[in-house]
PDB file of C-alpha atoms in Angstrom:
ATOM      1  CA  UNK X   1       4.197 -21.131  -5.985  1.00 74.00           C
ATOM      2  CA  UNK X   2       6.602 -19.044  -4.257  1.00 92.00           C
ATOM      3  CA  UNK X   3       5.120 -16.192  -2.065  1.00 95.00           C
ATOM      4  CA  UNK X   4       6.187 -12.942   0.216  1.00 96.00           C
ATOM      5  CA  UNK X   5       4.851 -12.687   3.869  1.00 98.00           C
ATOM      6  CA  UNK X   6       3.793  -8.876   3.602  1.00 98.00           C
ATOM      7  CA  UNK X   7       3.223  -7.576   6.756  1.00 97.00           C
ATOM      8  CA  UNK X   8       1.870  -3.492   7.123  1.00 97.00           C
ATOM      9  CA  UNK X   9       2.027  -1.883  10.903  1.00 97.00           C
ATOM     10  CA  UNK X  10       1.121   1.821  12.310  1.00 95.00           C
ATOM     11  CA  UNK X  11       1.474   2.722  15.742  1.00 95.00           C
ATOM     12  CA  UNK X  12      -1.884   1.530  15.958  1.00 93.00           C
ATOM     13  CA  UNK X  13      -0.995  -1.796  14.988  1.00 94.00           C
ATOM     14  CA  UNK X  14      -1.106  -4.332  11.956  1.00 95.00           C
ATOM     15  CA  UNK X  15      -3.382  -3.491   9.233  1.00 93.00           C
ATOM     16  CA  UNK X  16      -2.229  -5.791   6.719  1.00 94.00           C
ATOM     17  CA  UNK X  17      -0.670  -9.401   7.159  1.00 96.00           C
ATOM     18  CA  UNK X  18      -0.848 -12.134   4.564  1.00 96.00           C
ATOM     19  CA  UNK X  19       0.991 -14.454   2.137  1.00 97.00           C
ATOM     20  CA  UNK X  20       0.868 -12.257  -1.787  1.00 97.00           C
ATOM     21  CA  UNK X  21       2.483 -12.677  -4.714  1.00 97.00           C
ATOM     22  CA  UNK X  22       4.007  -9.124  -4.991  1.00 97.00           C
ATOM     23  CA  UNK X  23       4.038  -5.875  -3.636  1.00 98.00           C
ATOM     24  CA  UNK X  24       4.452  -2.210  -5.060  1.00 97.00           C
ATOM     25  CA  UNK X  25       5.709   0.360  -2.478  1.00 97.00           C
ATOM     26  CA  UNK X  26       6.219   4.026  -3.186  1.00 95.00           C
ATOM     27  CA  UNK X  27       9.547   4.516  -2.305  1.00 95.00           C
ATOM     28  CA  UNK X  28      11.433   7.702  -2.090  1.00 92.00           C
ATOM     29  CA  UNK X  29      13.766   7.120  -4.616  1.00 92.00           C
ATOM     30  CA  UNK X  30      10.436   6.098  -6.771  1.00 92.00           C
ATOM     31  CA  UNK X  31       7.927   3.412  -7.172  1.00 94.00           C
ATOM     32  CA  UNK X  32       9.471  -0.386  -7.019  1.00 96.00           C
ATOM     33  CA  UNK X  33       7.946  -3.896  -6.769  1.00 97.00           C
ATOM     34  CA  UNK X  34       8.839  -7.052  -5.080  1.00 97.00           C
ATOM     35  CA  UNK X  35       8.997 -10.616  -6.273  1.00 96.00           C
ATOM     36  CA  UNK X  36      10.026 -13.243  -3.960  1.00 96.00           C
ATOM     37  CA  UNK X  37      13.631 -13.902  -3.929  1.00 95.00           C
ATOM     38  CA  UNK X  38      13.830 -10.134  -4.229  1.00 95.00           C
ATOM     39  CA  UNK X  39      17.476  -8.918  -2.615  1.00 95.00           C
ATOM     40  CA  UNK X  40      17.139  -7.143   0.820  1.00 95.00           C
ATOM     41  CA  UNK X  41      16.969  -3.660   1.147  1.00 96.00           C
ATOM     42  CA  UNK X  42      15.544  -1.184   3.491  1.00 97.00           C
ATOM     43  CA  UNK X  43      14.630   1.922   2.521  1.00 97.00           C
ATOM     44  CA  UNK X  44      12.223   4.842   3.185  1.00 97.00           C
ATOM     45  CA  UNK X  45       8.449   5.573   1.816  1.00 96.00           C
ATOM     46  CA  UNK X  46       6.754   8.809   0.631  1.00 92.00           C
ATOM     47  CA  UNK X  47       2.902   9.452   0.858  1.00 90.00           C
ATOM     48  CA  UNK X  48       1.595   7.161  -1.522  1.00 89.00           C
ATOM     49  CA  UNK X  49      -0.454   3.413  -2.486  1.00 91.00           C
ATOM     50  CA  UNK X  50       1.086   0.108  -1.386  1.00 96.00           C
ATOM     51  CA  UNK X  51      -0.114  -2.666  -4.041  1.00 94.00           C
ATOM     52  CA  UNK X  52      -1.186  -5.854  -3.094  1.00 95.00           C
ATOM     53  CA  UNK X  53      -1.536  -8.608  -5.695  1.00 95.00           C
ATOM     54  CA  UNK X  54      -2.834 -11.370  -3.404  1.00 93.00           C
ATOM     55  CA  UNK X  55      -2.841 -14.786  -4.072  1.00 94.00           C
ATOM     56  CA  UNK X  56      -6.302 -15.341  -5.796  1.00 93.00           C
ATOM     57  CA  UNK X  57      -4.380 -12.510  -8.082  1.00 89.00           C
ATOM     58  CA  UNK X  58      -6.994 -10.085  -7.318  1.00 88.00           C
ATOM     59  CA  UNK X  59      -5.622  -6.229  -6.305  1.00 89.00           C
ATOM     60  CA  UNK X  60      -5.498  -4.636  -2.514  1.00 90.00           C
ATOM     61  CA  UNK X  61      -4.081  -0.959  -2.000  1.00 92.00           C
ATOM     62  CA  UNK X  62      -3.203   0.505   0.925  1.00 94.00           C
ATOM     63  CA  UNK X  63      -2.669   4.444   1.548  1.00 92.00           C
ATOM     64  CA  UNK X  64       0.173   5.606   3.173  1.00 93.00           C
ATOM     65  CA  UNK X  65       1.485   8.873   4.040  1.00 91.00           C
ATOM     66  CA  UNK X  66       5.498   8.023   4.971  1.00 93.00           C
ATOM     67  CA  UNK X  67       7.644   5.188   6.371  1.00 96.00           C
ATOM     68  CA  UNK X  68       9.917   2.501   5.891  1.00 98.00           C
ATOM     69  CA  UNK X  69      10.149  -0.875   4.684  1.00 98.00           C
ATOM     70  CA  UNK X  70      12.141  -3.752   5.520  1.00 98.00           C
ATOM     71  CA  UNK X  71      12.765  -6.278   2.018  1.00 97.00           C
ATOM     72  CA  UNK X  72      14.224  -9.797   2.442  1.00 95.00           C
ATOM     73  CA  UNK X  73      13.613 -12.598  -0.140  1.00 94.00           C
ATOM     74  CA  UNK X  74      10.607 -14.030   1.617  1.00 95.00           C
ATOM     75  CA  UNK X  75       8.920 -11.147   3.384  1.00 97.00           C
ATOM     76  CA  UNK X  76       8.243  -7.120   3.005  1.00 98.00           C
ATOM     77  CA  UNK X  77       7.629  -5.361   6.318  1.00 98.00           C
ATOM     78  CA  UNK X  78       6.116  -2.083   5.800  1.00 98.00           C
ATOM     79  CA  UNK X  79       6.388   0.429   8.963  1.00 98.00           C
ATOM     80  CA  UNK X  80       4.131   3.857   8.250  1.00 97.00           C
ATOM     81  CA  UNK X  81       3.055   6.591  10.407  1.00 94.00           C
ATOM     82  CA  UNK X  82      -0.540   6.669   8.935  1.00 94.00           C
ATOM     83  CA  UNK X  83      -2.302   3.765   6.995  1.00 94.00           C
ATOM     84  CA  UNK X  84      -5.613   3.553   5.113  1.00 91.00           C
ATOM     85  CA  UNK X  85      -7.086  -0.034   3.668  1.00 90.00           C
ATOM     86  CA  UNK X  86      -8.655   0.746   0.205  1.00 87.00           C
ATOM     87  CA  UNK X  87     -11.223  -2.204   0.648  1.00 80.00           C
ATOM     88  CA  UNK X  88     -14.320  -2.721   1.284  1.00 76.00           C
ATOM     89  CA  UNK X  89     -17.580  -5.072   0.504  1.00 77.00           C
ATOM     90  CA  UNK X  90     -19.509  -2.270  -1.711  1.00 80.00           C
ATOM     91  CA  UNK X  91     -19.249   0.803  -3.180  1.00 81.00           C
ATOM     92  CA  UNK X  92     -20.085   2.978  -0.092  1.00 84.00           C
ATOM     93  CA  UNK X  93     -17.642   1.262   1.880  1.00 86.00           C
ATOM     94  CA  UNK X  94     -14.334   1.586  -0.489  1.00 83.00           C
ATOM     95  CA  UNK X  95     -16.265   5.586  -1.130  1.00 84.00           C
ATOM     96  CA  UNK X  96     -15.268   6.044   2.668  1.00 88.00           C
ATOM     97  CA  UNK X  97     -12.051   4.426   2.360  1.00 86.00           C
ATOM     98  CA  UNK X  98     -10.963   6.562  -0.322  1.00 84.00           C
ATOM     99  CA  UNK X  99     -12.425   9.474   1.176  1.00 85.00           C
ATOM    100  CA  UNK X 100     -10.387   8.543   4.496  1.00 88.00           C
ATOM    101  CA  UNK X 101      -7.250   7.843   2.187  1.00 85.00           C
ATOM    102  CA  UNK X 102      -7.523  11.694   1.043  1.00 84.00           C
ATOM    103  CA  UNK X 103      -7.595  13.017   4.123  1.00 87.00           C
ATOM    104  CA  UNK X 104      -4.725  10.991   5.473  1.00 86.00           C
ATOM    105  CA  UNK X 105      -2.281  12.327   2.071  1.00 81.00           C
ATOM    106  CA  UNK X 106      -4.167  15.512   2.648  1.00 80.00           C
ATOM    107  CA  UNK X 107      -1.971  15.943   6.161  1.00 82.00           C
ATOM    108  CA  UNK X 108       1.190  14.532   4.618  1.00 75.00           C
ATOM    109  CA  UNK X 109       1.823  16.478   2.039  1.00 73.00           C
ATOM    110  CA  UNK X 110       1.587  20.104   0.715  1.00 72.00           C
ATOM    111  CA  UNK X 111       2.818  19.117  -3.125  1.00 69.00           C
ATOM    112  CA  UNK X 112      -0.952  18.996  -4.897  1.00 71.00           C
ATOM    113  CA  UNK X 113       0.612  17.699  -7.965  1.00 71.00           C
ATOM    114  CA  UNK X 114       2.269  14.968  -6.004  1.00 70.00           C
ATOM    115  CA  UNK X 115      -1.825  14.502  -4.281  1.00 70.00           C
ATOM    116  CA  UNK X 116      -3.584  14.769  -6.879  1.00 76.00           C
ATOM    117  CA  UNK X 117      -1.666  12.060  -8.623  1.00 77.00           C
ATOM    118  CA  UNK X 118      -2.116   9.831  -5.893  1.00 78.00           C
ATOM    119  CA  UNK X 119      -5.466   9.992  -5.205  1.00 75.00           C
ATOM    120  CA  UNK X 120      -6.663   9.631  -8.880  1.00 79.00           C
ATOM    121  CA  UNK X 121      -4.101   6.218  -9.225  1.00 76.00           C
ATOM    122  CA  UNK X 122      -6.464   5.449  -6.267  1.00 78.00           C
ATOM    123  CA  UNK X 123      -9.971   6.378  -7.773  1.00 74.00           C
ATOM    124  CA  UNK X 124      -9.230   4.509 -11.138  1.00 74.00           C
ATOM    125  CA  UNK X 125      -7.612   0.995  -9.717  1.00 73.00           C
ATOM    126  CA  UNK X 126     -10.815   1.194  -6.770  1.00 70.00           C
ATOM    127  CA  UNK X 127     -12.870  -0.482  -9.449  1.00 63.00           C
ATOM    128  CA  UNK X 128     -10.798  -3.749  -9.514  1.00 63.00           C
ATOM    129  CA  UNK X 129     -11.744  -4.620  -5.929  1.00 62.00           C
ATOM    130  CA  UNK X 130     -15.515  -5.053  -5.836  1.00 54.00           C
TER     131      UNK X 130
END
């Protein structure tokens, strides 16, 4: 099976680094996923989810509020300002993540329609990672 090497990094550091079948980034110029052998681009991110589909094909998001990403046919480097992990072991922890998630597209953005669009793609695909 062919996979990407998807790595996410803040200023803080990595947050994300692992082999995955695909990714979905929220580009500027819209939404777009990755295969591998996808062509190489670079290109910049608005506030939005990063979708994981890992390789036991279960789902991993990641908030982000802007950045840029780096596409060659075997990996996806994703540079952001501000990162959140949408994971967690139980409810209460992916509660906090999504709360934390908010807050972070909260400071990024002022369009509400653009928010509240985010954050309730968020709420509904939560459910697939317990």
């Amino acid at each position: 099976m062919e996979t990407l090497k998807l790595d996410i990094v803040t200023p803080e550091g990595k947050i994300f680094s692992n082999d995955v079948k695909s990714v979905t980034l929220p580009g500027s110029e819209g939404e777009f996923g990755v295969l591998p052998g996808h062509v190489g681009i670079v290109t910049t991110l608005r506030a939005g989810v990063v979708e994981v589909q890992r390789l036991d094909d279960k789902k991993e998001m990641v908030a982000i509020n802007w950045g840029y990403v780096r596409v060659d046919e075997q990996s996806v480097d994703v540079l952001v300002d501000g990162a959140v992990d949408i994971n967690g072991s139980n409810e209460s922890e992916i509660a906090r993540a999504i709360s934390d998630a908010k807050k972070l597209l909260e400071e990024s953005t002022d369009n509400k329609i653009a928010l509240s669009m985010v954050v309730s793609h968020i709420e509904n695909n939560a459910k697939s990672i317990l």
